[in-house]
C-alpha positions as a Markdown table, in Angstrom:
| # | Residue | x | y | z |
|---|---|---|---|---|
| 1 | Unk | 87.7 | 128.9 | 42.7 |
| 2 | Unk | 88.1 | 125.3 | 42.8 |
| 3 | Unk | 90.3 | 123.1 | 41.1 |
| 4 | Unk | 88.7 | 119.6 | 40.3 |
| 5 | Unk | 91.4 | 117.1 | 39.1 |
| 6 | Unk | 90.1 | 114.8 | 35.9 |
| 7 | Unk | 92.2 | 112.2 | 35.4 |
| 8 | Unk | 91.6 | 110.9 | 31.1 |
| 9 | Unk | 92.7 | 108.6 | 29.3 |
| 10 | Unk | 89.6 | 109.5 | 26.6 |
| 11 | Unk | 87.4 | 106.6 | 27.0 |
| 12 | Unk | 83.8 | 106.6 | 27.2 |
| 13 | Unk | 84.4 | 106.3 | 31.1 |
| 14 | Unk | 86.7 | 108.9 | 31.6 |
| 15 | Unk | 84.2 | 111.1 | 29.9 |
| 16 | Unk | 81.1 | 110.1 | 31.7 |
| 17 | Unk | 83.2 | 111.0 | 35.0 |
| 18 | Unk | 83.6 | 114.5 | 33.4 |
| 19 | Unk | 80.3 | 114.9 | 32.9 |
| 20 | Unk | 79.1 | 114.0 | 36.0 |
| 21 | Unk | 81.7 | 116.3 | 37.7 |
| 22 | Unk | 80.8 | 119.4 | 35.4 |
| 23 | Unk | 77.6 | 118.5 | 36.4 |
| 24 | Unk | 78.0 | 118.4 | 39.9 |
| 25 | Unk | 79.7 | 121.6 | 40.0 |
| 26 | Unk | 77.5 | 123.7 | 37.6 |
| 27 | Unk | 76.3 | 126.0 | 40.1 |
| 28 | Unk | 80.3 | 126.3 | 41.2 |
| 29 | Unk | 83.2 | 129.0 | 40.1 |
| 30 | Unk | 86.0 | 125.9 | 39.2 |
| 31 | Unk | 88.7 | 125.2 | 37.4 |
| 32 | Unk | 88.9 | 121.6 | 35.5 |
| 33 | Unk | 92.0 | 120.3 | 35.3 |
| 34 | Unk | 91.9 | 117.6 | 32.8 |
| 35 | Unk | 95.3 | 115.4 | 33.3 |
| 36 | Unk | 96.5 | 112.9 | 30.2 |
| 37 | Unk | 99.5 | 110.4 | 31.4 |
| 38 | Unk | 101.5 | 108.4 | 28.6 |
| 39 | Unk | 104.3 | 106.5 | 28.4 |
| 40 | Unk | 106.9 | 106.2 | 25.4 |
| 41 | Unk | 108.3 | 103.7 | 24.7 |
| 42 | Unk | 110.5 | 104.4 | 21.2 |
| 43 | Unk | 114.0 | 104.3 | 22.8 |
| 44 | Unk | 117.6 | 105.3 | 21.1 |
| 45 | Unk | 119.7 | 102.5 | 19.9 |
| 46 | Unk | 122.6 | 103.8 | 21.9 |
| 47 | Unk | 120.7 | 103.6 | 25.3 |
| 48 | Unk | 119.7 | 100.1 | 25.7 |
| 49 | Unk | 121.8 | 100.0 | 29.2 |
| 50 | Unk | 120.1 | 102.9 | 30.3 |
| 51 | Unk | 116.8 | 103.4 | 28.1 |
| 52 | Unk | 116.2 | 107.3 | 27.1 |
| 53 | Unk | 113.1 | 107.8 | 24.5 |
| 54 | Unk | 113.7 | 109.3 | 21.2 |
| 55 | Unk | 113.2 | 112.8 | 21.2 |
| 56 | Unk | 110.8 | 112.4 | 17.9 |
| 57 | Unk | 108.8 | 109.9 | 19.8 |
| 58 | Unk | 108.2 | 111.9 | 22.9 |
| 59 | Unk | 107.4 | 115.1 | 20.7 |
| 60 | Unk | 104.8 | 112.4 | 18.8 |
| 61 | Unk | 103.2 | 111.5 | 21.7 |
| 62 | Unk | 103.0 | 115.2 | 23.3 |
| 63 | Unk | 101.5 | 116.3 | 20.2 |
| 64 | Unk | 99.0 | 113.7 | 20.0 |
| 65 | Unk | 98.0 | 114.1 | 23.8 |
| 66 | Unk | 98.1 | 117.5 | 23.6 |
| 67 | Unk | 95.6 | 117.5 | 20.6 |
| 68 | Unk | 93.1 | 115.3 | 22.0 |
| 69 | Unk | 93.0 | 117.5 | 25.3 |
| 70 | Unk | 92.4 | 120.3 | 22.7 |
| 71 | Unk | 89.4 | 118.1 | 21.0 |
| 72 | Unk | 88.0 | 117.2 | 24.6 |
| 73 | Unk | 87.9 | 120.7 | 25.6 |
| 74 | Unk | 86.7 | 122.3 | 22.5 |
| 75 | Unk | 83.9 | 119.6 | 22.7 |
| 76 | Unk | 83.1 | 120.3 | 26.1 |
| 77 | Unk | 82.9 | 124.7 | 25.9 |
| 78 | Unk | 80.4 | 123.4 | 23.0 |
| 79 | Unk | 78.4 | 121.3 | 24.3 |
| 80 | Unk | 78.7 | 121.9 | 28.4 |
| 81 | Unk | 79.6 | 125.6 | 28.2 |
| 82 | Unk | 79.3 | 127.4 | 31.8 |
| 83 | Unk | 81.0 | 130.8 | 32.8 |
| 84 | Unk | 82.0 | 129.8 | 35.9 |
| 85 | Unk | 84.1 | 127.1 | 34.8 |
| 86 | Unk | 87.3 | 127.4 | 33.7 |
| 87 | Unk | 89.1 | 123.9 | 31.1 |
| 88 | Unk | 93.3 | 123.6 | 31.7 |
| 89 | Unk | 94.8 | 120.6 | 29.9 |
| 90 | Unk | 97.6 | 118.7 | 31.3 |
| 91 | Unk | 99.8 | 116.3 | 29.6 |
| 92 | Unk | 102.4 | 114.1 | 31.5 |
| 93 | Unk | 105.0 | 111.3 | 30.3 |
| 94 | Unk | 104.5 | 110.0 | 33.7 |
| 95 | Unk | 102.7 | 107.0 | 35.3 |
| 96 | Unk | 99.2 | 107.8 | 35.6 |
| 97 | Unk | 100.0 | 107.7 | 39.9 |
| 98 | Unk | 103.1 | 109.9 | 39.2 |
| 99 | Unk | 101.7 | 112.3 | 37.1 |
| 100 | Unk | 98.7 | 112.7 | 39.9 |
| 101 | Unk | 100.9 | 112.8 | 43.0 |
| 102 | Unk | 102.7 | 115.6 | 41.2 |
| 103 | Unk | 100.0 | 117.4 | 40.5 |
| 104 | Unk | 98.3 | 117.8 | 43.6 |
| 105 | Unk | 101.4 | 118.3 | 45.0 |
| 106 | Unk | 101.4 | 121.4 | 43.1 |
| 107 | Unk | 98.4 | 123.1 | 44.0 |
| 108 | Unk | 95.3 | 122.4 | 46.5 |
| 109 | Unk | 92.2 | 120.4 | 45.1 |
| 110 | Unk | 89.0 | 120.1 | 45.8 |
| 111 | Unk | 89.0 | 116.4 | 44.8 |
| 112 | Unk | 90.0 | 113.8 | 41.9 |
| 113 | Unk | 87.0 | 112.5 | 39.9 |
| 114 | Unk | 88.0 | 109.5 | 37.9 |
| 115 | Unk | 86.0 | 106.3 | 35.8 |
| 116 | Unk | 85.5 | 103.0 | 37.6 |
| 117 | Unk | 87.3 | 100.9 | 34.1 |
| 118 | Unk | 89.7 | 102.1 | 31.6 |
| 119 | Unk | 90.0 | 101.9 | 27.7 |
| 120 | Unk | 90.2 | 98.3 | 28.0 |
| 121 | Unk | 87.2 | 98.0 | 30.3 |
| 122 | Unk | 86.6 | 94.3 | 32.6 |
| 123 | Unk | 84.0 | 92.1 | 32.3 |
| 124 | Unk | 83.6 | 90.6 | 35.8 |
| 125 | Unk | 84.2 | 93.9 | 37.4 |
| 126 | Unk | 83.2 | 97.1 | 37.9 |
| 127 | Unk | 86.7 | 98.5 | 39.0 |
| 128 | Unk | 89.4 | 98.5 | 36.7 |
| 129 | Unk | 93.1 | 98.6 | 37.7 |
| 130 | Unk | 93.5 | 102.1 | 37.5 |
| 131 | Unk | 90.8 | 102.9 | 39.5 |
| 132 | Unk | 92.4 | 100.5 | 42.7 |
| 133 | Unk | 95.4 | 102.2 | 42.6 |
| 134 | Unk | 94.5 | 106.0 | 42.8 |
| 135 | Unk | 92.4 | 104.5 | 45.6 |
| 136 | Unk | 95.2 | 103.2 | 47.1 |
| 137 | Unk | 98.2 | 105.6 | 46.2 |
| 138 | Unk | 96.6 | 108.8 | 46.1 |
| 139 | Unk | 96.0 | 109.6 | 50.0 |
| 140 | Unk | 96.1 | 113.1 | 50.5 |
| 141 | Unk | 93.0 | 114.0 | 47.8 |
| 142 | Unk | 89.3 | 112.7 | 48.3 |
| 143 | Unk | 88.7 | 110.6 | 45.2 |
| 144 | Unk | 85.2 | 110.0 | 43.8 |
| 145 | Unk | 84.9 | 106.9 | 41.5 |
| 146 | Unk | 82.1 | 107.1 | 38.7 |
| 147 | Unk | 80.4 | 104.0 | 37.4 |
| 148 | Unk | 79.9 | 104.3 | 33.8 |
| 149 | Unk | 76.2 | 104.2 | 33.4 |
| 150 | Unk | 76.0 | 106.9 | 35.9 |
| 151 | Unk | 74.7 | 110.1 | 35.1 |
| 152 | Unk | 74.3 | 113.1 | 37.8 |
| 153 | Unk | 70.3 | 113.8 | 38.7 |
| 154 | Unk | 71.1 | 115.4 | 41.9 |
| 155 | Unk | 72.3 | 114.7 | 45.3 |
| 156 | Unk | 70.1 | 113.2 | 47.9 |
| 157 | Unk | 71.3 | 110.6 | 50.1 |
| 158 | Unk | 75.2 | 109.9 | 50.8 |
| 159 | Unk | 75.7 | 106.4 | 52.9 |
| 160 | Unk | 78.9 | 106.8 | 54.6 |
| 161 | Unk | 80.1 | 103.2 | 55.7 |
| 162 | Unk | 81.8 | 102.6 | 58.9 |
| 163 | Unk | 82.6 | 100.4 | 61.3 |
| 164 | Unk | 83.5 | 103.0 | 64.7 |
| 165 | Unk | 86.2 | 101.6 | 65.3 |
| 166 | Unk | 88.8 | 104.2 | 64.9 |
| 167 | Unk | 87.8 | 108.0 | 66.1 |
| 168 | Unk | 87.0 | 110.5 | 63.0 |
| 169 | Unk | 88.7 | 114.0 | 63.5 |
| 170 | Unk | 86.0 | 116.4 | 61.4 |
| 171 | Unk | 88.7 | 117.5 | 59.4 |
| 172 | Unk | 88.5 | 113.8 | 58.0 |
| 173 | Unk | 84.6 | 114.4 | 56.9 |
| 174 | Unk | 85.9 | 117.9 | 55.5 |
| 175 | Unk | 84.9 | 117.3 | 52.1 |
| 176 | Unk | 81.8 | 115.1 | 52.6 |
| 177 | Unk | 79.9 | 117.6 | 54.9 |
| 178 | Unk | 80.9 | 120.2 | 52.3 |
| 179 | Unk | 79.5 | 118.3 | 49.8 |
| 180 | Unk | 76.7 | 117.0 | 51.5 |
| 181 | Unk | 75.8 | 120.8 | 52.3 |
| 182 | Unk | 76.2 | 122.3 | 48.4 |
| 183 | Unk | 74.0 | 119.6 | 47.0 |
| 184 | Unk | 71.5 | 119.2 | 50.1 |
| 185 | Unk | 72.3 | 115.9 | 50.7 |
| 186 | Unk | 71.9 | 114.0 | 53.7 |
| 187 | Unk | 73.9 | 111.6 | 55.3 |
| 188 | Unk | 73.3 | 107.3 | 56.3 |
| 189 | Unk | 75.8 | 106.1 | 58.5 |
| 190 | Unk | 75.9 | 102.6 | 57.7 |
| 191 | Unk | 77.8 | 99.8 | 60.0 |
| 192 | Unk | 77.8 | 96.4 | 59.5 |
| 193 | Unk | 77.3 | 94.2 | 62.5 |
| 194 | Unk | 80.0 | 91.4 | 62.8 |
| 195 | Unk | 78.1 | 89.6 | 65.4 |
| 196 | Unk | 79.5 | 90.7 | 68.5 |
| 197 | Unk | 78.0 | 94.1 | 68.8 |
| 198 | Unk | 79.3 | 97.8 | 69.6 |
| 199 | Unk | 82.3 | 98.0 | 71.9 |
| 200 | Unk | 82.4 | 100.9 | 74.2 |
| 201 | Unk | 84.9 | 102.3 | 72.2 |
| 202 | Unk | 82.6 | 102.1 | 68.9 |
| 203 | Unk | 79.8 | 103.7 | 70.8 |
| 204 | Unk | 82.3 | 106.5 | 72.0 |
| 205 | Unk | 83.5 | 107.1 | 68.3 |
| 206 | Unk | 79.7 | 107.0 | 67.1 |
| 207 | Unk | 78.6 | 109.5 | 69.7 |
| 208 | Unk | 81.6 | 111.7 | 68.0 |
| 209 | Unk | 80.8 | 111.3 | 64.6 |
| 210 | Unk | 77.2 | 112.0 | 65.8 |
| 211 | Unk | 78.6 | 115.6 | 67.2 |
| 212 | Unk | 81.1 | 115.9 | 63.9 |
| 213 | Unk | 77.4 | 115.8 | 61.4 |
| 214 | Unk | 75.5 | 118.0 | 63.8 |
| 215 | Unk | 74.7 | 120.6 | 61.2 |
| 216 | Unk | 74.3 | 117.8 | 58.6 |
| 217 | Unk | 70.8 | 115.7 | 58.0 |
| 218 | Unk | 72.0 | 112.7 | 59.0 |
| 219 | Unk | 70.6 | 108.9 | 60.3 |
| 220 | Unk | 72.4 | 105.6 | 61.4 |
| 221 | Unk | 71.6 | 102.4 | 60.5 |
| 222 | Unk | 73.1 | 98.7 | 61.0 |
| 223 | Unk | 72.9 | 95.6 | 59.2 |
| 224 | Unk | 73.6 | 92.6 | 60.4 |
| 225 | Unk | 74.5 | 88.2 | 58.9 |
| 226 | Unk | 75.8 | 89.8 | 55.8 |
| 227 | Unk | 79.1 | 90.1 | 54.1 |
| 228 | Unk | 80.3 | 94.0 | 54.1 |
| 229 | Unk | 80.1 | 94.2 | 50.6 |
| 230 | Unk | 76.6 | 92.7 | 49.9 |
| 231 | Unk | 75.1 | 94.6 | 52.8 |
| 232 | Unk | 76.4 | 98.6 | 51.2 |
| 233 | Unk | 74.7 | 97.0 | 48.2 |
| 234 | Unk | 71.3 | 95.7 | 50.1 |
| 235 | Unk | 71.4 | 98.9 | 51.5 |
| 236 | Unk | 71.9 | 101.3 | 48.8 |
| 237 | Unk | 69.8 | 99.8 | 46.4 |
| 238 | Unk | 66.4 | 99.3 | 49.0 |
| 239 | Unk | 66.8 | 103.2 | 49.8 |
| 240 | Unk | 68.2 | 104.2 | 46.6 |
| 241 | Unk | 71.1 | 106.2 | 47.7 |
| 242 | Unk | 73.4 | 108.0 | 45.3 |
| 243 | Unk | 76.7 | 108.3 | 47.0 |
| 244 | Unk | 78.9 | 105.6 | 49.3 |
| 245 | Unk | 81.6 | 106.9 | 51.0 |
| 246 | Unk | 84.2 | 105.7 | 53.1 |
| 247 | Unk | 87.4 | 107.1 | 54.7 |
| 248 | Unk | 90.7 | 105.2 | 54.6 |
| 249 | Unk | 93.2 | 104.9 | 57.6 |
| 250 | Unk | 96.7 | 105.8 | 56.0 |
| 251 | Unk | 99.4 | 104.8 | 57.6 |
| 252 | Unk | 99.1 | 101.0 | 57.9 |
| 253 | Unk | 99.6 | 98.3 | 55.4 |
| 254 | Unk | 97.4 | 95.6 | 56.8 |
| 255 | Unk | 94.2 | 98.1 | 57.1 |
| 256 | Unk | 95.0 | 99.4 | 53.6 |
| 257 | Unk | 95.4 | 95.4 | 52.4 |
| 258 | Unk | 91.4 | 95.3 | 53.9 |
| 259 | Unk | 90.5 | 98.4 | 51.7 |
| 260 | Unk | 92.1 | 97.2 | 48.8 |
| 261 | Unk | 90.0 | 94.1 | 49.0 |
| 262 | Unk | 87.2 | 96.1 | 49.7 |
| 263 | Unk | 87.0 | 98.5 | 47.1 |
| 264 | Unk | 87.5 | 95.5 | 44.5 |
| 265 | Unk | 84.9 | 93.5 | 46.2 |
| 266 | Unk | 82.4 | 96.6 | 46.4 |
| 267 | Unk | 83.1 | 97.1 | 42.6 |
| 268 | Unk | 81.1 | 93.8 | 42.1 |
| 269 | Unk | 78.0 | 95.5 | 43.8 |
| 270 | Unk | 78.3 | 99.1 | 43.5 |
| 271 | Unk | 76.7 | 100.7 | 41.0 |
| 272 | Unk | 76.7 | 104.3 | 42.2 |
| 273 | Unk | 79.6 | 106.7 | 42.5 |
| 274 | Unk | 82.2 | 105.9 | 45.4 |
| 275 | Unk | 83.9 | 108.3 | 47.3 |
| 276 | Unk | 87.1 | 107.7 | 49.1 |
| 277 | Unk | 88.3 | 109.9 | 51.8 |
| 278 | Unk | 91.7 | 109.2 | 53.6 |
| 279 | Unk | 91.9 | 110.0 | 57.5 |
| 280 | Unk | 94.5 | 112.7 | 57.9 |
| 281 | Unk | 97.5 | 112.4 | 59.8 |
């Protein structure tokens, strides 16, 4: 079976990204593991050096997360009730990072599906803190971001944005052409044309993306005189795509300083579901 990670911190968002995932799966034998992290703050009067919360606060506040996992899964056997899946609730006094990098330390999944904004929400953008940092942190899981308007009609186009300039193992497009294959999807590569052209190096690492899709529907496409942002949204929204994706270099801090300001720049635009994969070692 699978085991889907679902991140909640019961907002409307956090449930619309577990609707879309049960929904996305439906067809599929998973597990859901629906993952609550809280802090407590109630500390003993005797350990202001060295702060330790009150035992009758953290019992409070495992008791109330424990009981709204119980209300969101009773809700959800109601109203979304499939055979083949299978609702586990997890409650953590733990950074919401923390308590994720434990987790799937703990046992392999299939991927994390979170909500672009929080309980608080944002007004000038579509990606809320939390969202930037599993994107960043979390580097050994593919992530998939939902916007919270978004509701799952189906699979059919999944733009994968690149710019060739680093070689793709296949391994790295593990859980994309899997996913692209259960839903029927096909693939847009999309690359964004800074001006000076392909390399011979970007045409090398085209050709072997090219080779990596080969039993994938798949298309590439450039555009060119536009900022990377703007163009995934020209793009996506002229061909009415479903899906972006794009895969994250991890082991160095300038590149992952460019994603960072990409992800909150294409959370101005984006207003389909994201999907972060991380280039393995």
């Amino acid at each position: 079976m699978k085991n889907i990670l679902l991140p909640t911190d019961f907002s409307e968002n956090a449930w619309n990204a577990i609707i879309y995932a049960i929904t996305l799966y439906k067809d599929e034998a998973c597990n859901f593991y629906f993952l609550h992290a809280y802090d407590v703050n109630d500390y003993h009067d005797s350990s202001k050096l060295t702060p330790i919360p009150a035992k009758e606060a953290l019992k409070k506040a495992l008791d109330l997360a424990n009981h709204d996992l119980q209300r969101l899964m009773e809700i959800l056997k109601i109203t979304y009730h499939n055979p083949l899946h299978v609702f586990h609730s997890l409650a953590e006094n733990k950074s919401l990072i923390a308590a994720i990098s434990s987790e799937i330390n703990s046992k392999e999944y299939e991927c994390i599906v979170i909500g672009t904004q929080g309980s608080t929400g944002a007004y000038q953008t579509l990606y809320g803190s939390n969202t930037i940092a599993i994107m960043e942190q979390i580097k050994n899981c593919p992530i998939l971001a939902i916007p919270s308007h978004v509701a799952f009609s189906g699979l059919s186009e999944i733009v994968l944005v690149n710019g060739y300039k680093n070689s793709q193992k296949k391994n790295d497009l593990k859980y994309l052409i899997k996913l692209a294959n259960e839903t029927n999807a096909s693939i847009r590569m999309l690359y964004i044309d800074e001006g000076s052209g392909l390399s011979e190096n970007q045409k090398k690492n085209k050709s072997l993306l090219d080779a990596h899709l080969e039993n994938v529907p798949h298309s590439f496409h450039s555009l060119a005189h536009v900022s990377v942002p703007v163009g995934i949204y020209c793009f996506t929204e002229s061909r009415g795509s479903d899906m972006i994706a794009f895969i994250n270099k991890k082991h160095s801090f300038f590149e992952n300083l460019l994603f960072t300001h990409l992800y909150r720049d294409v959370g101005k635009y984006a207003l389909i579901p994201v999907l972060v994969l991380h280039k393995k070692s």
